[in-house]
Amino acid sequence: MRKIINFIFITLTCFYNICFAEIIQTKDTKVVENILASIDNDTLVIFDVDDVLMYPEDKILRSQNADACKVLVKQLKQRVGKDKIQDITSIILLARKNKPVDPKMINLIKTLQTNNIKVLALTNCATGKFGLIPNTENWRISELKSHGYYFYKSWPDLKDINLKPLMKDSNGASPVYKEGVLFVDQTGKKGAVLDAFLTSVKIRPKRIVFIDDKSKNLESVAEFAKQNNIEFIGIEYTKALEEKEALNKNIAQLQFEVLGKQKKWISDTEADKLLTSGY
């Protein structure tokens, strides 16, 4: 009986928010599935990447532990120098392992594409060279593909686009489109980058469904949609933030110590083994 009541509540919540184009918050992938089951190919579906599609296996790199991570990064800067911190950060990015927030999202995106509903990824990732990463766009797309996310399938004939010339104010950043992914770079304005992209490809969808874990990003795209008379459904998807595994500060401290001394990133498992062996 309780399951039936919960299902009815979820269904009614989805219907209410679709009708009134409100931003809703959920940690339940089923809510996302229900909303996307009701759309047609006049809809553009957009997914954030970090903490929506995938998140780090190592706990210190997760959003819940951002404050603790900032402290360790500050200490690292003092040891290696500010001029080296980008290289050091890129070592983490190249070595870390991610896992899907919910594997159901992979098939959900495939189903949308099969039904000829266009899907985009919209990420705050930087562009171009970053530290030891020759091209961050290729690196991020490779990460997505490793989990079965193939956004280019919605845009098979679309070539790479430099969006900077189409931005009213890029703040010196270089947002780009590549293989179904929009890279915001340092603009911090997902709505503005989406606007530039849709202007470039000459598309104005009837509605937009945007799944992101941060309300400010949803509000940015909602404002763009409002200005262009596009229906908007925003989903603040918080499943990744519900992770309850406690941070082991000794493991995190050791990871950053090894990073500073040996210029390599070790996983939680590797750090735990070192501590157990009396490192």
mmCIF file with all atom_site columns, C-alpha atoms in Angstrom, residues 154-256:
data_model
loop_
_atom_site.group_PDB
_atom_site.id
_atom_site.type_symbol
_atom_site.label_atom_id
_atom_site.label_alt_id
_atom_site.label_comp_id
_atom_site.label_asym_id
_atom_site.label_entity_id
_atom_site.label_seq_id
_atom_site.pdbx_PDB_ins_code
_atom_site.Cartn_x
_atom_site.Cartn_y
_atom_site.Cartn_z
_atom_site.occupancy
_atom_site.B_iso_or_equiv
_atom_site.pdbx_formal_charge
_atom_site.auth_seq_id
_atom_site.auth_comp_id
_atom_site.auth_asym_id
_atom_site.auth_atom_id
_atom_site.pdbx_PDB_model_num
ATOM 1   C CA . SER A 1 154 ? 21.918 13.001 -31.354 1.00 0.00 ? 154 SER A CA 1
ATOM 2   C CA . TRP A 1 155 ? 24.042 15.262 -33.575 1.00 0.00 ? 155 TRP A CA 1
ATOM 3   C CA . PRO A 1 156 ? 25.763 12.911 -36.070 1.00 0.00 ? 156 PRO A CA 1
ATOM 4   C CA . ASP A 1 157 ? 26.480 15.531 -38.736 1.00 0.00 ? 157 ASP A CA 1
ATOM 5   C CA . LEU A 1 158 ? 27.334 18.479 -36.510 1.00 0.00 ? 158 LEU A CA 1
ATOM 6   C CA . LYS A 1 159 ? 30.968 19.596 -36.454 1.00 0.00 ? 159 LYS A CA 1
ATOM 7   C CA . ASP A 1 160 ? 32.832 21.262 -33.591 1.00 0.00 ? 160 ASP A CA 1
ATOM 8   C CA . ILE A 1 161 ? 31.733 24.843 -32.854 1.00 0.00 ? 161 ILE A CA 1
ATOM 9   C CA . ASN A 1 162 ? 33.695 27.649 -31.205 1.00 0.00 ? 162 ASN A CA 1
ATOM 10  C CA . LEU A 1 163 ? 30.947 29.481 -29.307 1.00 0.00 ? 163 LEU A CA 1
ATOM 11  C CA . LYS A 1 164 ? 33.030 32.387 -28.059 1.00 0.00 ? 164 LYS A CA 1
ATOM 12  C CA . PRO A 1 165 ? 32.184 34.725 -31.000 1.00 0.00 ? 165 PRO A CA 1
ATOM 13  C CA . LEU A 1 166 ? 28.481 34.203 -30.274 1.00 0.00 ? 166 LEU A CA 1
ATOM 14  C CA . MET A 1 167 ? 28.744 35.094 -26.588 1.00 0.00 ? 167 MET A CA 1
ATOM 15  C CA . LYS A 1 168 ? 27.788 38.602 -25.491 1.00 0.00 ? 168 LYS A CA 1
ATOM 16  C CA . ASP A 1 169 ? 30.193 38.332 -22.590 1.00 0.00 ? 169 ASP A CA 1
ATOM 17  C CA . SER A 1 170 ? 32.483 35.306 -22.401 1.00 0.00 ? 170 SER A CA 1
ATOM 18  C CA . ASN A 1 171 ? 34.718 36.786 -19.677 1.00 0.00 ? 171 ASN A CA 1
ATOM 19  C CA . GLY A 1 172 ? 37.722 35.633 -21.663 1.00 0.00 ? 172 GLY A CA 1
ATOM 20  C CA . ALA A 1 173 ? 36.536 32.015 -21.644 1.00 0.00 ? 173 ALA A CA 1
ATOM 21  C CA . SER A 1 174 ? 36.272 29.789 -24.717 1.00 0.00 ? 174 SER A CA 1
ATOM 22  C CA . PRO A 1 175 ? 33.064 27.753 -24.599 1.00 0.00 ? 175 PRO A CA 1
ATOM 23  C CA . VAL A 1 176 ? 32.760 25.126 -27.331 1.00 0.00 ? 176 VAL A CA 1
ATOM 24  C CA . TYR A 1 177 ? 30.533 22.379 -28.701 1.00 0.00 ? 177 TYR A CA 1
ATOM 25  C CA . LYS A 1 178 ? 32.016 18.964 -29.472 1.00 0.00 ? 178 LYS A CA 1
ATOM 26  C CA . GLU A 1 179 ? 30.379 15.573 -30.047 1.00 0.00 ? 179 GLU A CA 1
ATOM 27  C CA . GLY A 1 180 ? 27.084 16.393 -28.379 1.00 0.00 ? 180 GLY A CA 1
ATOM 28  C CA . VAL A 1 181 ? 28.685 18.129 -25.397 1.00 0.00 ? 181 VAL A CA 1
ATOM 29  C CA . LEU A 1 182 ? 28.609 21.852 -24.563 1.00 0.00 ? 182 LEU A CA 1
ATOM 30  C CA . PHE A 1 183 ? 31.661 23.002 -22.609 1.00 0.00 ? 183 PHE A CA 1
ATOM 31  C CA . VAL A 1 184 ? 30.969 26.134 -20.579 1.00 0.00 ? 184 VAL A CA 1
ATOM 32  C CA . ASP A 1 185 ? 34.678 26.725 -19.777 1.00 0.00 ? 185 ASP A CA 1
ATOM 33  C CA . GLN A 1 186 ? 35.062 29.587 -17.267 1.00 0.00 ? 186 GLN A CA 1
ATOM 34  C CA . THR A 1 187 ? 31.940 31.570 -18.210 1.00 0.00 ? 187 THR A CA 1
ATOM 35  C CA . GLY A 1 188 ? 29.885 29.940 -15.456 1.00 0.00 ? 188 GLY A CA 1
ATOM 36  C CA . LYS A 1 189 ? 26.773 30.743 -17.519 1.00 0.00 ? 189 LYS A CA 1
ATOM 37  C CA . LYS A 1 190 ? 25.085 27.624 -18.800 1.00 0.00 ? 190 LYS A CA 1
ATOM 38  C CA . GLY A 1 191 ? 22.093 29.553 -20.116 1.00 0.00 ? 191 GLY A CA 1
ATOM 39  C CA . ALA A 1 192 ? 24.265 31.899 -22.176 1.00 0.00 ? 192 ALA A CA 1
ATOM 40  C CA . VAL A 1 193 ? 26.339 29.051 -23.632 1.00 0.00 ? 193 VAL A CA 1
ATOM 41  C CA . LEU A 1 194 ? 23.176 27.126 -24.538 1.00 0.00 ? 194 LEU A CA 1
ATOM 42  C CA . ASP A 1 195 ? 21.808 30.278 -26.183 1.00 0.00 ? 195 ASP A CA 1
ATOM 43  C CA . ALA A 1 196 ? 24.965 30.620 -28.276 1.00 0.00 ? 196 ALA A CA 1
ATOM 44  C CA . PHE A 1 197 ? 24.800 26.980 -29.337 1.00 0.00 ? 197 PHE A CA 1
ATOM 45  C CA . LEU A 1 198 ? 21.121 27.035 -30.338 1.00 0.00 ? 198 LEU A CA 1
ATOM 46  C CA . THR A 1 199 ? 21.711 30.278 -32.232 1.00 0.00 ? 199 THR A CA 1
ATOM 47  C CA . SER A 1 200 ? 24.592 28.652 -34.091 1.00 0.00 ? 200 SER A CA 1
ATOM 48  C CA . VAL A 1 201 ? 22.629 25.546 -35.121 1.00 0.00 ? 201 VAL A CA 1
ATOM 49  C CA . LYS A 1 202 ? 19.448 27.584 -35.726 1.00 0.00 ? 202 LYS A CA 1
ATOM 50  C CA . ILE A 1 203 ? 17.261 25.500 -33.422 1.00 0.00 ? 203 ILE A CA 1
ATOM 51  C CA . ARG A 1 204 ? 14.586 26.705 -31.002 1.00 0.00 ? 204 ARG A CA 1
ATOM 52  C CA . PRO A 1 205 ? 12.909 23.722 -29.307 1.00 0.00 ? 205 PRO A CA 1
ATOM 53  C CA . LYS A 1 206 ? 9.342  23.898 -28.040 1.00 0.00 ? 206 LYS A CA 1
ATOM 54  C CA . ARG A 1 207 ? 10.510 22.859 -24.584 1.00 0.00 ? 207 ARG A CA 1
ATOM 55  C CA . ILE A 1 208 ? 13.693 22.112 -22.659 1.00 0.00 ? 208 ILE A CA 1
ATOM 56  C CA . VAL A 1 209 ? 14.170 19.549 -19.925 1.00 0.00 ? 209 VAL A CA 1
ATOM 57  C CA . PHE A 1 210 ? 17.405 20.157 -18.001 1.00 0.00 ? 210 PHE A CA 1
ATOM 58  C CA . ILE A 1 211 ? 18.783 17.827 -15.334 1.00 0.00 ? 211 ILE A CA 1
ATOM 59  C CA . ASP A 1 212 ? 21.470 19.367 -13.094 1.00 0.00 ? 212 ASP A CA 1
ATOM 60  C CA . ASP A 1 213 ? 22.514 19.046 -9.464  1.00 0.00 ? 213 ASP A CA 1
ATOM 61  C CA . LYS A 1 214 ? 22.877 22.803 -8.895  1.00 0.00 ? 214 LYS A CA 1
ATOM 62  C CA . SER A 1 215 ? 19.938 25.188 -8.716  1.00 0.00 ? 215 SER A CA 1
ATOM 63  C CA . LYS A 1 216 ? 21.954 28.149 -10.067 1.00 0.00 ? 216 LYS A CA 1
ATOM 64  C CA . ASN A 1 217 ? 22.563 26.277 -13.335 1.00 0.00 ? 217 ASN A CA 1
ATOM 65  C CA . LEU A 1 218 ? 18.894 25.363 -13.635 1.00 0.00 ? 218 LEU A CA 1
ATOM 66  C CA . GLU A 1 219 ? 17.920 28.980 -13.016 1.00 0.00 ? 219 GLU A CA 1
ATOM 67  C CA . SER A 1 220 ? 20.397 30.158 -15.661 1.00 0.00 ? 220 SER A CA 1
ATOM 68  C CA . VAL A 1 221 ? 18.848 27.932 -18.342 1.00 0.00 ? 221 VAL A CA 1
ATOM 69  C CA . ALA A 1 222 ? 15.320 28.693 -17.083 1.00 0.00 ? 222 ALA A CA 1
ATOM 70  C CA . GLU A 1 223 ? 15.965 32.408 -17.625 1.00 0.00 ? 223 GLU A CA 1
ATOM 71  C CA . PHE A 1 224 ? 17.156 31.774 -21.171 1.00 0.00 ? 224 PHE A CA 1
ATOM 72  C CA . ALA A 1 225 ? 14.051 29.662 -21.850 1.00 0.00 ? 225 ALA A CA 1
ATOM 73  C CA . LYS A 1 226 ? 11.758 32.357 -20.443 1.00 0.00 ? 226 LYS A CA 1
ATOM 74  C CA . GLN A 1 227 ? 13.338 35.053 -22.607 1.00 0.00 ? 227 GLN A CA 1
ATOM 75  C CA . ASN A 1 228 ? 12.779 32.908 -25.695 1.00 0.00 ? 228 ASN A CA 1
ATOM 76  C CA . ASN A 1 229 ? 9.274  31.636 -24.851 1.00 0.00 ? 229 ASN A CA 1
ATOM 77  C CA . ILE A 1 230 ? 10.476 28.050 -24.489 1.00 0.00 ? 230 ILE A CA 1
ATOM 78  C CA . GLU A 1 231 ? 8.712  25.761 -22.033 1.00 0.00 ? 231 GLU A CA 1
ATOM 79  C CA . PHE A 1 232 ? 11.123 24.702 -19.300 1.00 0.00 ? 232 PHE A CA 1
ATOM 80  C CA . ILE A 1 233 ? 11.260 21.756 -16.933 1.00 0.00 ? 233 ILE A CA 1
ATOM 81  C CA . GLY A 1 234 ? 14.186 21.828 -14.516 1.00 0.00 ? 234 GLY A CA 1
ATOM 82  C CA . ILE A 1 235 ? 15.158 18.848 -12.394 1.00 0.00 ? 235 ILE A CA 1
ATOM 83  C CA . GLU A 1 236 ? 17.566 19.406 -9.517  1.00 0.00 ? 236 GLU A CA 1
ATOM 84  C CA . TYR A 1 237 ? 18.864 15.839 -9.317  1.00 0.00 ? 237 TYR A CA 1
ATOM 85  C CA . THR A 1 238 ? 20.542 15.176 -5.984  1.00 0.00 ? 238 THR A CA 1
ATOM 86  C CA . LYS A 1 239 ? 21.109 11.417 -5.969  1.00 0.00 ? 239 LYS A CA 1
ATOM 87  C CA . ALA A 1 240 ? 24.920 11.745 -5.912  1.00 0.00 ? 240 ALA A CA 1
ATOM 88  C CA . LEU A 1 241 ? 24.726 14.080 -2.933  1.00 0.00 ? 241 LEU A CA 1
ATOM 89  C CA . GLU A 1 242 ? 22.879 11.462 -0.892  1.00 0.00 ? 242 GLU A CA 1
ATOM 90  C CA . GLU A 1 243 ? 26.015 9.306  -0.641  1.00 0.00 ? 243 GLU A CA 1
ATOM 91  C CA . LYS A 1 244 ? 26.486 8.613  3.075   1.00 0.00 ? 244 LYS A CA 1
ATOM 92  C CA . GLU A 1 245 ? 29.958 7.026  3.102   1.00 0.00 ? 245 GLU A CA 1
ATOM 93  C CA . ALA A 1 246 ? 32.082 8.903  5.636   1.00 0.00 ? 246 ALA A CA 1
ATOM 94  C CA . LEU A 1 247 ? 35.337 10.541 4.571   1.00 0.00 ? 247 LEU A CA 1
ATOM 95  C CA . ASN A 1 248 ? 38.461 8.958  6.042   1.00 0.00 ? 248 ASN A CA 1
ATOM 96  C CA . LYS A 1 249 ? 40.638 12.001 6.646   1.00 0.00 ? 249 LYS A CA 1
ATOM 97  C CA . ASN A 1 250 ? 43.795 9.908  7.046   1.00 0.00 ? 250 ASN A CA 1
ATOM 98  C CA . ILE A 1 251 ? 43.295 8.416  3.593   1.00 0.00 ? 251 ILE A CA 1
ATOM 99  C CA . ALA A 1 252 ? 42.637 11.839 2.067   1.00 0.00 ? 252 ALA A CA 1
ATOM 100 C CA . GLN A 1 253 ? 45.701 13.341 3.756   1.00 0.00 ? 253 GLN A CA 1
ATOM 101 C CA . LEU A 1 254 ? 47.908 10.524 2.459   1.00 0.00 ? 254 LEU A CA 1
ATOM 102 C CA . GLN A 1 255 ? 46.559 10.896 -1.076  1.00 0.00 ? 255 GLN A CA 1
ATOM 103 C CA . PHE A 1 256 ? 47.588 14.547 -1.160  1.00 0.00 ? 256 PHE A CA 1
#
